[in-house]
Tab-separated table of C-alpha atoms in Angstrom:
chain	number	residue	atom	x	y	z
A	1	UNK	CA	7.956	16.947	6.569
A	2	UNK	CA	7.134	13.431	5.627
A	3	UNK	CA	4.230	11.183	7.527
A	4	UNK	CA	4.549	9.154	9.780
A	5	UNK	CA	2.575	5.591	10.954
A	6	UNK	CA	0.102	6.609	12.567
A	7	UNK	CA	-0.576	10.112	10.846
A	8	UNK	CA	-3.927	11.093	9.270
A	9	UNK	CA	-2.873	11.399	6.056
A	10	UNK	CA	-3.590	15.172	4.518
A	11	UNK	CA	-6.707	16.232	2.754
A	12	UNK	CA	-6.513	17.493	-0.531
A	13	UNK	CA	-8.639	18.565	-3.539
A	14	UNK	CA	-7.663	17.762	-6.979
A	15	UNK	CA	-8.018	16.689	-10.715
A	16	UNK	CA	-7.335	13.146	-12.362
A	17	UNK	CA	-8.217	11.098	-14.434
A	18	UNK	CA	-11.733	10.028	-13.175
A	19	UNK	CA	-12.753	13.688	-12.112
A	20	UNK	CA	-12.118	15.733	-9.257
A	21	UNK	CA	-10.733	14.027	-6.225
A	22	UNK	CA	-11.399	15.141	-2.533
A	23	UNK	CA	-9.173	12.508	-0.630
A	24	UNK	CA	-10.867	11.889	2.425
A	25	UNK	CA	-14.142	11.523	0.743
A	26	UNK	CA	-12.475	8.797	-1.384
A	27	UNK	CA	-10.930	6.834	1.328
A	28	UNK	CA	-14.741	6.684	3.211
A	29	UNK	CA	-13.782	4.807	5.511
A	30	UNK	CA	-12.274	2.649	3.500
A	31	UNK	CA	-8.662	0.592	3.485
A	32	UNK	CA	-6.571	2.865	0.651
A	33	UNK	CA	-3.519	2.450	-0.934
A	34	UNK	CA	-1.354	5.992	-2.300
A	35	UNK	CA	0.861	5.183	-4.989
A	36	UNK	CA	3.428	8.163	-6.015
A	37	UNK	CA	5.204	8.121	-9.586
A	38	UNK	CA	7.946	10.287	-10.783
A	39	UNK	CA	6.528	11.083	-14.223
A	40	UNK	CA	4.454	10.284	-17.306
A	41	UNK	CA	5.393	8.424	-20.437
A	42	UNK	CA	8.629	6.812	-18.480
A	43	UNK	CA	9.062	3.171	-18.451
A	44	UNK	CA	8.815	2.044	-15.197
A	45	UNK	CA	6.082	3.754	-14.283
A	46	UNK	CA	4.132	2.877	-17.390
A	47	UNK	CA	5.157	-0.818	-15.894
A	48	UNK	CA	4.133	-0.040	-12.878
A	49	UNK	CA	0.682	1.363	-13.769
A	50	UNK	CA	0.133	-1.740	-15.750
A	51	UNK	CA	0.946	-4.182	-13.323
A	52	UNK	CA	-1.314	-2.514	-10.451
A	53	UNK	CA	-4.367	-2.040	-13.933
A	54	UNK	CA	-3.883	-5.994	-14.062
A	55	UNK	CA	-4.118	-6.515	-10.358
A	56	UNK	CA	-6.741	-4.346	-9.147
A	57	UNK	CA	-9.077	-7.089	-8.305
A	58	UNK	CA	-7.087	-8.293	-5.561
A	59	UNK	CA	-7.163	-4.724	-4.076
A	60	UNK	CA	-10.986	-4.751	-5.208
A	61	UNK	CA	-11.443	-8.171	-2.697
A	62	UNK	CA	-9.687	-7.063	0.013
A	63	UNK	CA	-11.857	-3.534	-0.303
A	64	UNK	CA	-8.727	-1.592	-0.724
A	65	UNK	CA	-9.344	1.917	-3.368
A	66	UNK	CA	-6.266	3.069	-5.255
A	67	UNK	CA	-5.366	6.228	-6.331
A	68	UNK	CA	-1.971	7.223	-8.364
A	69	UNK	CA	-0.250	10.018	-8.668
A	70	UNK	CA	1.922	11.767	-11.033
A	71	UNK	CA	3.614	15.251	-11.097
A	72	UNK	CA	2.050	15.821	-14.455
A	73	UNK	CA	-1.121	17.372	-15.913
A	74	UNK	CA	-4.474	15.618	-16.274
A	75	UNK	CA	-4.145	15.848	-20.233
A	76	UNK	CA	-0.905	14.147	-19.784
A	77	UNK	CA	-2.019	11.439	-17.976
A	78	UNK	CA	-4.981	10.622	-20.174
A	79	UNK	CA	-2.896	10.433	-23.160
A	80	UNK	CA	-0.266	8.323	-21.666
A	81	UNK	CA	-3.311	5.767	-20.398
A	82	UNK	CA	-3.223	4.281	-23.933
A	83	UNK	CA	0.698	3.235	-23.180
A	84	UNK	CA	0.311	1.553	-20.055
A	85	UNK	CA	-2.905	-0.221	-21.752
A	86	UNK	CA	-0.629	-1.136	-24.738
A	87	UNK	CA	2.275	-1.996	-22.702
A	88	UNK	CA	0.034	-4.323	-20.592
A	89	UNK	CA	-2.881	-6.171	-23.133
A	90	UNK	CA	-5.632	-6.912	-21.827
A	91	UNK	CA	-5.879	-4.264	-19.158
A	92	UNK	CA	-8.267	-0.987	-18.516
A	93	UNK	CA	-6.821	1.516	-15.662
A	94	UNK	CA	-9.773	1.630	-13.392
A	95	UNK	CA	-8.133	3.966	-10.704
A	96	UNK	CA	-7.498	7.340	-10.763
A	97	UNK	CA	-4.234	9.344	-11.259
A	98	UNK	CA	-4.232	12.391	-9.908
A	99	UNK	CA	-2.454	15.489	-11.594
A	100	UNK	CA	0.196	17.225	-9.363
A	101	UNK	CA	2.025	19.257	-11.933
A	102	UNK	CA	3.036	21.628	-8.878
A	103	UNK	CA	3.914	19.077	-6.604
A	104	UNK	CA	2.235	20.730	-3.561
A	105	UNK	CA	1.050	17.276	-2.848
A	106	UNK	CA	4.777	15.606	-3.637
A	107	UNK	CA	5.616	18.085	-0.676
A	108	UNK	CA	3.250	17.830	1.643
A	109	UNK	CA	3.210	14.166	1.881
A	110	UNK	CA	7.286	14.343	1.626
A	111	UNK	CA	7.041	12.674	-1.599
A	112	UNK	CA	10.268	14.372	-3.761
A	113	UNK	CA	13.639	12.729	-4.641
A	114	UNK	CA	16.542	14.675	-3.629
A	115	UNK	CA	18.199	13.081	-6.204
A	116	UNK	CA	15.998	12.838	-9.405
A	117	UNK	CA	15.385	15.518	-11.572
A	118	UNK	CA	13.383	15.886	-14.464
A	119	UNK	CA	14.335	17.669	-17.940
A	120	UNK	CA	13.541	21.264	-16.377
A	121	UNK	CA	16.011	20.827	-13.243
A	122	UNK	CA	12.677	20.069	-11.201
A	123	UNK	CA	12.803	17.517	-8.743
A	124	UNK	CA	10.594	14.331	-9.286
A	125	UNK	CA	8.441	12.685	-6.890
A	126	UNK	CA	10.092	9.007	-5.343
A	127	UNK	CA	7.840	5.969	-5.590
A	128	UNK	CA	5.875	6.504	-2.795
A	129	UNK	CA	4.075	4.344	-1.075
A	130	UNK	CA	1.222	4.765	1.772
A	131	UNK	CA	-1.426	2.185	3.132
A	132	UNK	CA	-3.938	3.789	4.765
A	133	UNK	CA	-6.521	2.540	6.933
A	134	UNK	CA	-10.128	3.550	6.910
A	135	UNK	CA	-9.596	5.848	9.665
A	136	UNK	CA	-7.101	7.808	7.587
A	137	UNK	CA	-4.034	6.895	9.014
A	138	UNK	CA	-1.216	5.727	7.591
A	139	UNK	CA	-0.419	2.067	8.543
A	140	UNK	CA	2.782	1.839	6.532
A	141	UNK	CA	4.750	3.558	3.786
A	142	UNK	CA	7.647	2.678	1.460
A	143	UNK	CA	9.760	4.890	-0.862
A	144	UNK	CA	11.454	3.482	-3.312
A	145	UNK	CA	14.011	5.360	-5.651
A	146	UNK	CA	12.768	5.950	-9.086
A	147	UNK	CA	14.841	3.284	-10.654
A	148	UNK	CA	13.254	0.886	-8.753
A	149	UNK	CA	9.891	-0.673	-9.794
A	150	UNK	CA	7.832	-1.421	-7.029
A	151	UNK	CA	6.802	-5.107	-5.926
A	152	UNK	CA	2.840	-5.434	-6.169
A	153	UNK	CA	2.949	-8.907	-4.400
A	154	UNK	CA	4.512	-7.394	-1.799
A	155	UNK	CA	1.894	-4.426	-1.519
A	156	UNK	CA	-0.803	-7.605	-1.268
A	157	UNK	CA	1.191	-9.409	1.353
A	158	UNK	CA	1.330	-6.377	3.692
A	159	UNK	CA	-2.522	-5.494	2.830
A	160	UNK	CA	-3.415	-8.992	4.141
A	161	UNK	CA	-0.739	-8.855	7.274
A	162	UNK	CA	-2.102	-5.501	8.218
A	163	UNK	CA	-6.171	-6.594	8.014
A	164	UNK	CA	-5.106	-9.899	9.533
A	165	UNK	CA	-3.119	-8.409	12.438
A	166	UNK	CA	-6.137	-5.662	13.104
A	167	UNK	CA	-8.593	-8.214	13.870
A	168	UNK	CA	-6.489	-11.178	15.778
A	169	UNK	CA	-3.552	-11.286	18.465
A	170	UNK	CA	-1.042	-12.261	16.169
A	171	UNK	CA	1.819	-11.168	13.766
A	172	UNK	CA	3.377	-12.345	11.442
A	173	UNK	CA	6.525	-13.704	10.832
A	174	UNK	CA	9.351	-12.882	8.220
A	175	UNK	CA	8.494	-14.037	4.858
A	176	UNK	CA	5.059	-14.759	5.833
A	177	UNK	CA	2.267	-15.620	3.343
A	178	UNK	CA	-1.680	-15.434	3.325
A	179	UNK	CA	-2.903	-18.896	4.839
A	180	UNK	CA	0.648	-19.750	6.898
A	181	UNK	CA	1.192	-19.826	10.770
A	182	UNK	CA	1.006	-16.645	12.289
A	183	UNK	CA	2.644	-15.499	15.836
A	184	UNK	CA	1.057	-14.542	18.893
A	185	UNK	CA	2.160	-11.314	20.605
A	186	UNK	CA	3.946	-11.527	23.062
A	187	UNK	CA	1.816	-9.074	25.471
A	188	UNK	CA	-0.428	-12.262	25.474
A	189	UNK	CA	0.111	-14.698	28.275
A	190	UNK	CA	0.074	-18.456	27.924
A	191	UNK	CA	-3.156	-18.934	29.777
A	192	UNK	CA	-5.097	-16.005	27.725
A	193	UNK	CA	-3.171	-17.463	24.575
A	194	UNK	CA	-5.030	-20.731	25.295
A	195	UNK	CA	-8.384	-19.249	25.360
A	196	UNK	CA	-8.132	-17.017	22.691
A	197	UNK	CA	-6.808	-19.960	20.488
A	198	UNK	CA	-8.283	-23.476	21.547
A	199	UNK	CA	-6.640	-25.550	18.544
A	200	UNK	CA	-3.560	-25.210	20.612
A	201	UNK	CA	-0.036	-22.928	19.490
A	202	UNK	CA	3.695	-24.226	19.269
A	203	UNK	CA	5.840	-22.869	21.519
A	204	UNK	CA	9.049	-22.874	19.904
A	205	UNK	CA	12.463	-23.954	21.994
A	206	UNK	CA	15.337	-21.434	21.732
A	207	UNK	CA	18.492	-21.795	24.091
A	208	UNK	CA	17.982	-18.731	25.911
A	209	UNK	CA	14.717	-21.035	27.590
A	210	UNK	CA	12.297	-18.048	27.104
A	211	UNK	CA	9.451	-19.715	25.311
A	212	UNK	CA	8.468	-16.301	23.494
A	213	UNK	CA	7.944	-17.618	19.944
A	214	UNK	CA	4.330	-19.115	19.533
A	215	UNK	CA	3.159	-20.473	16.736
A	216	UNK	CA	-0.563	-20.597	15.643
A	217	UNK	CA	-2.442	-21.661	12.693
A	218	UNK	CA	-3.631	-18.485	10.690
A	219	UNK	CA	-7.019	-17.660	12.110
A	220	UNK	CA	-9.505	-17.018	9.564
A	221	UNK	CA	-10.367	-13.271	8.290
């Protein structure tokens, strides 16, 4: 079965890169951010890896922890370290990725690709993703197929949507971007709106009258 929003994600005990890994006690009570990959020494994965290595300070500021994972052993992964370094100069992989080689942990999270199989007939894990908050739970996921490469500035946007949206009364829109107008929920009435934001909101006019779309300058995290 896979998770849902609003699961604790499972606990688990196992090796990477950086040492032993006991999940919970990783996440402590931190924001975290699960990344699944299908398999070592494969190119969009050693892309992948790369791109989050060259990134990780934005996680870092927004006091998100990363951990990887790979259905591969820890051996594996250390050796392929020095190709995602090459492949992306400049870059040291300061996360861990965890060894799965069973995938118990590609099942239990409902991580595996029906489709993709590796050179053994086994099935590969999907890219996974899960953003968990620092009580455990999952506050959104994404799979993407394994020919798909995964969109960090995405995984940033939704970060900063999800923090922003914890703390204020507000979504945010389509396409929205760190510093733009947010929207205020629509539990919130017009004279509690008000209050809550006393630089005034937009109301925006639509024909069916209902003045449901309110438009606020992004309050400050």
């Amino acid at each position: 079965m896979g998770l849902n929003l609003g699961d604790i994600v499972p606990d688990f005990k196992a090796e990477s890169t950086m040492g032993t890994i006991k999940f919970h006690e990783y996440i402590d009570g931190s924001w975290a951010i699960l990344l699944s990959h299908p398999s070592d020494f494969t190119p969009v994965c050693t892309s992948e890896l790369g791109s989050l290595a060259s990134r990780i300070h934005e996680f870092d500021r927004r006091g998100v922890k990363v951990i990887a994972l790979s259905c591969n052993d820890v051996n594996s992964h250390r050796e392929w370290l020095g190709d995602i370094e090459s492949y992306c100069p400049e870059t040291k992989v300061k996360y861990p990725i965890v060894a799965d080689p069973s995938r118990d942990l590609a099942v239990r999270f409902g991580m595996l690709d029906p489709v993709e199989k590796d050179a053994a007939g086994m099935p590969l894990t999907c890219r996974a993703c899960f953003v968990i908050g620092p009580d455990k739970r999952v506050r959104l996921s994404i799979l993407y197929p394994a020919s798909t490469g995964r969109n960090f500035s995405e995984l940033v946007r939704v970060i900063d949507s999800l923090q922003l949206t914890d703390k204020f009364s507000v979504a945010t829109p389509a396409n929205w971007e760190n510093g733009r107008k947010c929207m205020i929920l629509p539990t919130i009435s017009d004279e509690k709106a008000k209050e809550m934001f006393p630089k005034g909101f937009d109301t925006v006019k639509v024909p069916s009258g209902k003045a449901y779309i309110r438009l606020v300058e992004q309050p400050t995290l």
